[in-house]
Coordinates of C-alpha atoms and ligand atoms in Angstrom, one line a residue:
X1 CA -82.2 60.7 -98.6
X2 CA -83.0 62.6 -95.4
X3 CA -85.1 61.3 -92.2
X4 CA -87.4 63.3 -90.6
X5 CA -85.5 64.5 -88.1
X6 CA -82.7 65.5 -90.0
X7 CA -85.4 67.9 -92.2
X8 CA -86.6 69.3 -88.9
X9 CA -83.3 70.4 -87.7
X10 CA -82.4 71.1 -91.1
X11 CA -85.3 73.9 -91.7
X12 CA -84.2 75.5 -88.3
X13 CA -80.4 76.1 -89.5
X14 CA -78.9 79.3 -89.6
X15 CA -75.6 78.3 -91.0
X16 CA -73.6 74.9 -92.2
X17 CA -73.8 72.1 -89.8
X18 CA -73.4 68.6 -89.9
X19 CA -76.5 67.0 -88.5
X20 CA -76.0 63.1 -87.5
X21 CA -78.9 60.8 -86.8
X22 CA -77.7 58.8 -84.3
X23 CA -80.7 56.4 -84.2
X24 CA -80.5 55.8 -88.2
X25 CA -76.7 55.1 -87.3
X26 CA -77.0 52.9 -84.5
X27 CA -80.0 50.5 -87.0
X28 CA -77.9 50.6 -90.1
X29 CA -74.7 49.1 -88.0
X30 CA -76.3 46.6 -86.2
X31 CA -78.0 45.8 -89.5
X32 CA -74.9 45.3 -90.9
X33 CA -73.6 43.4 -88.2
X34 CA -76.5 40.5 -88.4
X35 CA -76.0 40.2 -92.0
X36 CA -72.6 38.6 -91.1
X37 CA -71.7 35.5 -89.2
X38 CA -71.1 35.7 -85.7
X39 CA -67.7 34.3 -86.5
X40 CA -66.7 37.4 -88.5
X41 CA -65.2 40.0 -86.8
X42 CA -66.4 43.1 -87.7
X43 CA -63.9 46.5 -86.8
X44 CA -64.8 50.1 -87.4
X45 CA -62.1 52.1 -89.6
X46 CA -62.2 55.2 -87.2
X47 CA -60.4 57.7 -90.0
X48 CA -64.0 57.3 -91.6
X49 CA -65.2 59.5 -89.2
X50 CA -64.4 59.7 -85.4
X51 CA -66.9 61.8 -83.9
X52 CA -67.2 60.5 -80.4
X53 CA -70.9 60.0 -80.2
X54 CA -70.7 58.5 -83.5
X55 CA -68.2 55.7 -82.3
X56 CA -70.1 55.1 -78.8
X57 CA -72.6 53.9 -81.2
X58 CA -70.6 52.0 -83.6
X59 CA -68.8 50.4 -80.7
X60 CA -72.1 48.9 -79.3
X61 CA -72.0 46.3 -82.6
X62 CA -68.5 46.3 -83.4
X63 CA -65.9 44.3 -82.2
X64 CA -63.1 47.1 -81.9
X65 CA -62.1 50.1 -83.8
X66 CA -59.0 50.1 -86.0
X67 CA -56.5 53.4 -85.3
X68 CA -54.0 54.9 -88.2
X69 CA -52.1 57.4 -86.0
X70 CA -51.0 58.7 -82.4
X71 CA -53.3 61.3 -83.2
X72 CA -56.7 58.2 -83.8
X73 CA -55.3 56.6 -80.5
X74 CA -55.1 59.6 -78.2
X75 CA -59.1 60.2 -79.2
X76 CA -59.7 56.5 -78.6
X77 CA -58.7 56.7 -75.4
X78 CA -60.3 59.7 -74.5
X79 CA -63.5 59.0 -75.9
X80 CA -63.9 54.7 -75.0
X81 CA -61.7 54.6 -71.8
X82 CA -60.9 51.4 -71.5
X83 CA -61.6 50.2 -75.0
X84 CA -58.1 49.6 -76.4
X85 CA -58.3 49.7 -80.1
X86 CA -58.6 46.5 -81.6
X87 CA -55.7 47.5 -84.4
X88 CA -53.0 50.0 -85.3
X89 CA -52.2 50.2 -89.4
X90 CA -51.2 52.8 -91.4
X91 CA -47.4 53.4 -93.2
X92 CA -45.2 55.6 -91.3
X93 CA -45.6 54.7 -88.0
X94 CA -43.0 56.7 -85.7
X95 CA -41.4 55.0 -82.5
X96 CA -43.6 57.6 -80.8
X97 CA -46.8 56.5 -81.5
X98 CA -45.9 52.9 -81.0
X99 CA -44.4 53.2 -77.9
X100 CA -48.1 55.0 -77.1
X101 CA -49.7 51.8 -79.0
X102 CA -47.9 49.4 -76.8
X103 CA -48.7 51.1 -73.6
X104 CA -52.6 50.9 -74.5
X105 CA -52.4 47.7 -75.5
X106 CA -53.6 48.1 -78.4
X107 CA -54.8 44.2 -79.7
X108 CA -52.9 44.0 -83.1
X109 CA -50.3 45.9 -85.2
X110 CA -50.6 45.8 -89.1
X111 CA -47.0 46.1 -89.9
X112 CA -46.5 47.9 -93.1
X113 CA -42.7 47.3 -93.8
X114 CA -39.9 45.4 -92.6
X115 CA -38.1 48.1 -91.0
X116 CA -41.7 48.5 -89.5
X117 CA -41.1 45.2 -87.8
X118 CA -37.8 45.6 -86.4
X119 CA -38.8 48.5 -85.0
X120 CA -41.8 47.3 -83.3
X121 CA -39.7 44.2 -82.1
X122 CA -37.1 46.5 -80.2
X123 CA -40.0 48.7 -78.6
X124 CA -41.6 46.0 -77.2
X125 CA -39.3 44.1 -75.7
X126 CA -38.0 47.4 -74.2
X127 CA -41.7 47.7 -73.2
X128 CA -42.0 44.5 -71.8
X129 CA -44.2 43.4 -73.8
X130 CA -44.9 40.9 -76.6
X131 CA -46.5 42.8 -80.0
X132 CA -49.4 40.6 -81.8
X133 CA -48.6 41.0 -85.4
X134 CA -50.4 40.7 -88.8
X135 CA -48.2 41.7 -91.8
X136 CA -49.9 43.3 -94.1
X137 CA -49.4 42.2 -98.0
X138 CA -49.8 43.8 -100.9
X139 CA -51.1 41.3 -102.9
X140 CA -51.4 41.0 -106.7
X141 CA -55.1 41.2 -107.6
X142 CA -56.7 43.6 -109.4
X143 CA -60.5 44.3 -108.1
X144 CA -62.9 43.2 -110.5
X145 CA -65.9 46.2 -111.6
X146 CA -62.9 49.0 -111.0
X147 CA -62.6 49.8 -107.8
X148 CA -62.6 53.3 -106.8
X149 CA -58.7 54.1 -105.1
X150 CA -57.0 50.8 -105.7
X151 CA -54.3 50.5 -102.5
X152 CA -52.7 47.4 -103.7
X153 CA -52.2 45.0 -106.3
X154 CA -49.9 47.7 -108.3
X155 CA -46.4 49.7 -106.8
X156 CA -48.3 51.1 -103.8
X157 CA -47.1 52.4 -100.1
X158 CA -49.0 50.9 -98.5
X159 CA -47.9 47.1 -97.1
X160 CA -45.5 44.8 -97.9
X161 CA -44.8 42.3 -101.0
X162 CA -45.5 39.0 -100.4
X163 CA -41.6 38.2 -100.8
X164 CA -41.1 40.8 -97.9
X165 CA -44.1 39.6 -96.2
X166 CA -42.4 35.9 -96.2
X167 CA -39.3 37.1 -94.8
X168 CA -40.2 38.9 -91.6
X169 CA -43.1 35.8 -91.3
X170 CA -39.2 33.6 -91.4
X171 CA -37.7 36.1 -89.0
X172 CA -40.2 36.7 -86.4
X173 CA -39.4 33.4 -84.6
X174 CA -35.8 34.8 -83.5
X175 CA -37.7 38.4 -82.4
X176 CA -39.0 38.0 -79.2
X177 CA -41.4 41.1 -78.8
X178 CA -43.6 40.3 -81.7
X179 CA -46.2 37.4 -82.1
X180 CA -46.7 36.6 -86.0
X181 CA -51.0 36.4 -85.8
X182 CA -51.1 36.4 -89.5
X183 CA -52.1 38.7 -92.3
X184 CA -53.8 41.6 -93.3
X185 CA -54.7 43.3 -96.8
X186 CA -56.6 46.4 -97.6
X187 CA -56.4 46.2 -101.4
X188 CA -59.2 48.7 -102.8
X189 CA -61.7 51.4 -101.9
X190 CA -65.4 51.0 -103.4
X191 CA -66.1 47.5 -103.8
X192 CA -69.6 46.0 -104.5
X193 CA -70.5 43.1 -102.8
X194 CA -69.5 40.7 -105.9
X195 CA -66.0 42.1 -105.9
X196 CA -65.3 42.7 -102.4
X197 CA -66.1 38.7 -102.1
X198 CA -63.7 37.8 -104.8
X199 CA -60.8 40.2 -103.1
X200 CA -62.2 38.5 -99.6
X201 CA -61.1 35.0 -101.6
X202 CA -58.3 35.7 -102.9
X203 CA -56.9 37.0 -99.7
X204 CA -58.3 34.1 -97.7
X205 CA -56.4 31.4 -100.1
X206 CA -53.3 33.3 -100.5
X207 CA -52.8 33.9 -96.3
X208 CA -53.7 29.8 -96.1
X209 CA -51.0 29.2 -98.4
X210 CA -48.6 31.6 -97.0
X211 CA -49.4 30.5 -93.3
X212 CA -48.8 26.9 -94.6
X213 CA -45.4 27.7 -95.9
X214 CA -43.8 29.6 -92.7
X215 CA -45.7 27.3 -90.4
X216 CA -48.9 29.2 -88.9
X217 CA -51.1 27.7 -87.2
X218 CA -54.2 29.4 -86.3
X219 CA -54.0 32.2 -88.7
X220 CA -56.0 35.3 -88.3
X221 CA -56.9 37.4 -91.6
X222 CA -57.9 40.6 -91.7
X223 CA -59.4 41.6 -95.1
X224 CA -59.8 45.1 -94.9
X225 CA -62.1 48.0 -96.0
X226 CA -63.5 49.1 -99.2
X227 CA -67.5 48.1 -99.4
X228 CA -68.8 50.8 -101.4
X229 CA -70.9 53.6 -101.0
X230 CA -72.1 54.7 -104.4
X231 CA -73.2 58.6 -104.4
X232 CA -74.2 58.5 -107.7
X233 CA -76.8 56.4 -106.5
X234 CA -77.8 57.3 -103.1
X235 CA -80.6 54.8 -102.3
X236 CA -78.3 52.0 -103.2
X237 CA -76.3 50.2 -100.5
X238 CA -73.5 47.8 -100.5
X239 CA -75.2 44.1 -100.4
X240 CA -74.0 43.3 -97.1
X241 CA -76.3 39.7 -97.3
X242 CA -74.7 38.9 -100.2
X243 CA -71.2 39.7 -99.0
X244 CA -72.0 37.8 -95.4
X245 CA -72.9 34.9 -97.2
X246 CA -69.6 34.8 -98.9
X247 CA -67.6 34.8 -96.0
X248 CA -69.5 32.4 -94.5
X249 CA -69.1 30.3 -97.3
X250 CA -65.0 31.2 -96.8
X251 CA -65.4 29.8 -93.5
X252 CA -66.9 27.1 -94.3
X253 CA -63.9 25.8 -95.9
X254 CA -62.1 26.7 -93.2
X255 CA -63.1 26.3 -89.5
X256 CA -60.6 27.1 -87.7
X257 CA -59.7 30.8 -89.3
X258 CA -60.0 34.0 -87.5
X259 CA -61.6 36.3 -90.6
X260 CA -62.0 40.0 -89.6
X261 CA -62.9 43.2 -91.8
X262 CA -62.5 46.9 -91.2
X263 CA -65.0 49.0 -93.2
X264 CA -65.6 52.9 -92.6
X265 CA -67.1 54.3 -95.4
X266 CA -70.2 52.5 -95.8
X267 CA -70.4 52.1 -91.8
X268 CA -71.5 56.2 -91.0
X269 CA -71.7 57.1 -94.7
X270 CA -76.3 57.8 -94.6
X271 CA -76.0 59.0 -90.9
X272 CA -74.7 62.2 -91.7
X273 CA -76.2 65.5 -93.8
X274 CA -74.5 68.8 -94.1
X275 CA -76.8 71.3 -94.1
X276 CA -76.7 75.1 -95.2
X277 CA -78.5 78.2 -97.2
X278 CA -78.1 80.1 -100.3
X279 CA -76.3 83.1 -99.9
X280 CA -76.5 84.6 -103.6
X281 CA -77.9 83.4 -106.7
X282 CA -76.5 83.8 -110.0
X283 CA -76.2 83.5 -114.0
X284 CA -72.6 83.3 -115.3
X285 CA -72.5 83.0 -119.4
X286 CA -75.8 81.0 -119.5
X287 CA -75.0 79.0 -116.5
X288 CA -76.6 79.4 -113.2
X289 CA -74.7 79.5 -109.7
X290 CA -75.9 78.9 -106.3
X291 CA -73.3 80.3 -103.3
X292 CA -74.0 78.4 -100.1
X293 CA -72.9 79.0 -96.6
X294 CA -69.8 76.9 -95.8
X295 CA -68.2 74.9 -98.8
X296 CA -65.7 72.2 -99.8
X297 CA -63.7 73.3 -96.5
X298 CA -66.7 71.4 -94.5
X299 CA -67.1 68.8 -97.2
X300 CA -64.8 67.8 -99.3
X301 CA -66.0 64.5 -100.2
X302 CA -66.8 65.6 -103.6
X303 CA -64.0 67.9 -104.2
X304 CA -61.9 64.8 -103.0
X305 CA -64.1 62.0 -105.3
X306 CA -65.3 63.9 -108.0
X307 CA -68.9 63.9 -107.5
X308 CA -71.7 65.8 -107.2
X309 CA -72.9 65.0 -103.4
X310 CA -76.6 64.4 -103.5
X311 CA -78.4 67.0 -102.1
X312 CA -82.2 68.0 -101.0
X313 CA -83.5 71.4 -101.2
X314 CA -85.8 72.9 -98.5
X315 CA -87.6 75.8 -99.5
X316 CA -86.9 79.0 -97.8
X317 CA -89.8 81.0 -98.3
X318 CA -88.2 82.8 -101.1
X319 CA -89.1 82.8 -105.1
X320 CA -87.0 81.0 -106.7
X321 CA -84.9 82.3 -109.0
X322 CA -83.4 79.3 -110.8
X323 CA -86.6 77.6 -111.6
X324 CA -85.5 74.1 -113.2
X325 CA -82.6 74.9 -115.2
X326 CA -79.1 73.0 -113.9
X327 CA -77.5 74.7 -110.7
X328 CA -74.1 74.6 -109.6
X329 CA -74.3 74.2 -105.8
X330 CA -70.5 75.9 -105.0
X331 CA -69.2 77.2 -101.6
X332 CA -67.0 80.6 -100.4
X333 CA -64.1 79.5 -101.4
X334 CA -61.9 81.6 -103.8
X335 CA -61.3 78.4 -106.1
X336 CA -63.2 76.9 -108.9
X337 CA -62.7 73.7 -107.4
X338 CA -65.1 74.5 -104.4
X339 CA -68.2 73.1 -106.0
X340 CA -70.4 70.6 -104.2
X341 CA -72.4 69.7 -106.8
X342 CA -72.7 70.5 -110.7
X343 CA -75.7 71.2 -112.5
X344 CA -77.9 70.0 -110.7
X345 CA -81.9 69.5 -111.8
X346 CA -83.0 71.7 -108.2
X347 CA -85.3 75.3 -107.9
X348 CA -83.4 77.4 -105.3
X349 CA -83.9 80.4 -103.8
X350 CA -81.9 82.9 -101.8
X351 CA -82.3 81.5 -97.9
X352 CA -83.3 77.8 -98.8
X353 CA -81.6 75.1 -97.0
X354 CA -79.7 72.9 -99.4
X355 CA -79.3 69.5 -97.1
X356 CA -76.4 67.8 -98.4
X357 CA -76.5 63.7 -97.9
X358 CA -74.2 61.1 -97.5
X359 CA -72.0 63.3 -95.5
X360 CA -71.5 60.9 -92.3
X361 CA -67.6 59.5 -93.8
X362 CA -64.6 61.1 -95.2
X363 CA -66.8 64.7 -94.5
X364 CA -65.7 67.2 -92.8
X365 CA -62.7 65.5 -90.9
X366 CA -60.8 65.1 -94.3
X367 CA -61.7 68.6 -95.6
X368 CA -59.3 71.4 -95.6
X369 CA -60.7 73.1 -92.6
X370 CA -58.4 76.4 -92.4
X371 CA -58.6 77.4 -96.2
X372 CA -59.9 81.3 -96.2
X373 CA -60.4 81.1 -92.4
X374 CA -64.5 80.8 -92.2
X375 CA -66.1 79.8 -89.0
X376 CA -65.8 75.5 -88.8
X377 CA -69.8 74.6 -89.1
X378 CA -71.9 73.7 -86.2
X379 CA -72.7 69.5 -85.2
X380 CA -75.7 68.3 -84.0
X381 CA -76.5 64.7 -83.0
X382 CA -79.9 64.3 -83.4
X383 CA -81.5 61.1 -81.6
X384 CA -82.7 60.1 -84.0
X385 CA -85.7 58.4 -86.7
X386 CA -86.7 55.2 -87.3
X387 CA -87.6 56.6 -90.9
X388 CA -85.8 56.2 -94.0
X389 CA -84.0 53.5 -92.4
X390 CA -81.2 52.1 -95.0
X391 CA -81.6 48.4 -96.2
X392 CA -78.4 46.3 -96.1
X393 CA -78.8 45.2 -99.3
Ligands
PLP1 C1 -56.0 49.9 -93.9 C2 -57.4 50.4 -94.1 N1 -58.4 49.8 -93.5 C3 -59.7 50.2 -93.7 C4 -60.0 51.3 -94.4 C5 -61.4 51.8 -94.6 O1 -61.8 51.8 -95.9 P1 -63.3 52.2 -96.3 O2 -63.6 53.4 -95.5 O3 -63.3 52.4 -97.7 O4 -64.2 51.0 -95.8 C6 -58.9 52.1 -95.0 C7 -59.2 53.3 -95.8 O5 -58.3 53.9 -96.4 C8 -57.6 51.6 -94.8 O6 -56.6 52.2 -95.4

């Protein structure tokens, strides 16, 4: 659960900080990346997590990095000059920020709506320019094992109905600023391998049917995120063998397919620790408390998910006062809901570290940073281990 030099860094703390392994990053992608065949695209989901050394790493084995706002663009740009992002999705796109997409040439838009598309047509040909397009469907599947945040399949925002979908595919001929390139469908959020390949099927065969019936040639499908990370169960990983084998299988059937995916999650997921020390130590009606530095306004993850987010201890010097029974690890927040994990088999003291894992996605760049004004913890990139490397499957 934590590399070596993670722990080292870790010991030496004297508040929260995220501590990223770069060198555990930069093996687990390109791990990831020769479990697939060459054929399959693979794209980085930047909201994940965009720190820039993080994505100078992911970038060396990706084939792009997909953007979700003006805001993901911008950083793009200033972090990978010259690296336009390979896609811009998200709902709610403003004429701003695709006016900015255009002018970066950004490689493909996921259009969300049909208003989307009319827009995008009229700021591209007043750009000059011609707008690759996938539509992206909302498709009616439901993910097999339960899927953790289902995004389609059911009344969702995000996308387009396949009715919808067929329309603008019918209309784009007459627009001349946008290219239809063909579809793309991010349907769920924690997907084992065996799921995310039936999902990955069903997408496949419905875009071949749909590209058949408006005429596409050469169609491009981009099948989204949502390989799981379980934290329940942090030595398990998402079978990326099982899931390359799959696709290859997918393309099997059909040469002459573009097939892309955008994970995040389980891309900088185990590069990432949050670690911080016990501030107080206590016993409320029969149940003991342990206060850390920092909270769920550096890590929301489990606030956001519901978990307990697996954690190491690293002994302080300190007796322990909790010796064995359950701890709840919570933060300095003035809510009850700013607890990181609960009950918790771990002997604390006052000063230890508490080394918080599985912290690298969906961290601290979704957490609710200005909540009771405390300091924003420290980061560290670290260079890295070659220990405790993750398996891809
Ligand atoms: C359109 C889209 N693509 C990719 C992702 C990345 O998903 P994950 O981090 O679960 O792999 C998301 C996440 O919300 C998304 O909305």
């Amino acid at each position: 659960m934590i590399t070596s030099a993670v722990r080292a860094e870790a010991l030496a703390v004297d508040g929260p900080t995220y501590l990223y392994d770069l060198g555990h990053l930069d093996a687990h992608v390109a791990a990831i990346r020769a479990a697939l065949p060459s054929q399959v695209e693979l794209l980085y989901a930047m909201k994940a997590n965009p720190d820039p050394a993080l994505l100078g790493i992911v970038a060396r084995h990706t084939g792009g990095i997909e953007v979700a706002s003006g805001g993901e663009l911008a950083h793009l740009a200033r972090t990978l000059p010259g690296t336009p992002a390979a896609a811009f999705g998200g709902p709610g796109k403003t004429d701003a920020e695709i006016a900015e997409a255009l002018a970066a040439g950004v490689r493909r838009f996921h259009v969300e709506s049909p208003w989307e598309l009319h827009r995008l047509d009229g700021l591209a040909r007043a750009a000059g320019r011609v707008a690759d397009v996938l539509l992206r469907v909302n498709l009616p599947v439901s993910a097999p094992g339960g899927a953790a945040l289902m995004m389609g399949g059911r009344p969702s925002p995000f996308g387009m109905d396949p009715a919808d979908a067929d329309d603008c595919a019918r209309r784009i001929p007459d627009l001349s600023g946008v290219r239809l390139r063909g579809v793309h469908a991010h349907l769920a959020s924690g997907l084992d391998a065996a799921g995310a390949g039936v999902v990955a099927r069903t997408i496949v065969e419905w875009a071949l049917r749909f590209a058949a019936d408006v005429g596409l040639t050469a169609t491009e499908v981009n099948i989204g995120g949502g390989m799981a990370v379980d934290y329940a169960r942090p030595d398990s990983r998402f079978d990326w063998v099982m899931y390359g084998a799959t696709l290859r299988r997918l393309l099997d059937a059909q040469a002459a397919r573009t097939l892309r995916i955008e994970p995040g999650r389980a891309v900088t997921a185990y590069s990432g620790w949050y670690a911080t020390r016990v501030l107080d130590l206590k016993r409320s009606h029969g149940e003991w408390f342990a206060i850390v530095a920092g909270g769920t306004h550096h890590l929301r993850t489990p606030a956001a998910k519901g978990h307990s987010q697996p954690l190491v201890a690293l002994p302080g010097g300190g007796a322990p006062v909790a010796d064995g029974a359950p701890v709840t690890v919570v933060g300095q927040l003035c809510t009850p809901k700013d607890v990181l994990a609960r009950r918790v088999p771990v002997r604390l003291a006052i000063g230890d570290v508490v080394v918080f894992a599985m912290a690298g996605a969906y961290a601290w760049n979704i957490s609710h940073q200005n909540f009771l004004m405390h300091p924003p913890p420290a980061v560290r990139h670290l260079a890295g281990s070659t220990d405790h490397l993750p398996s891809v499957t």
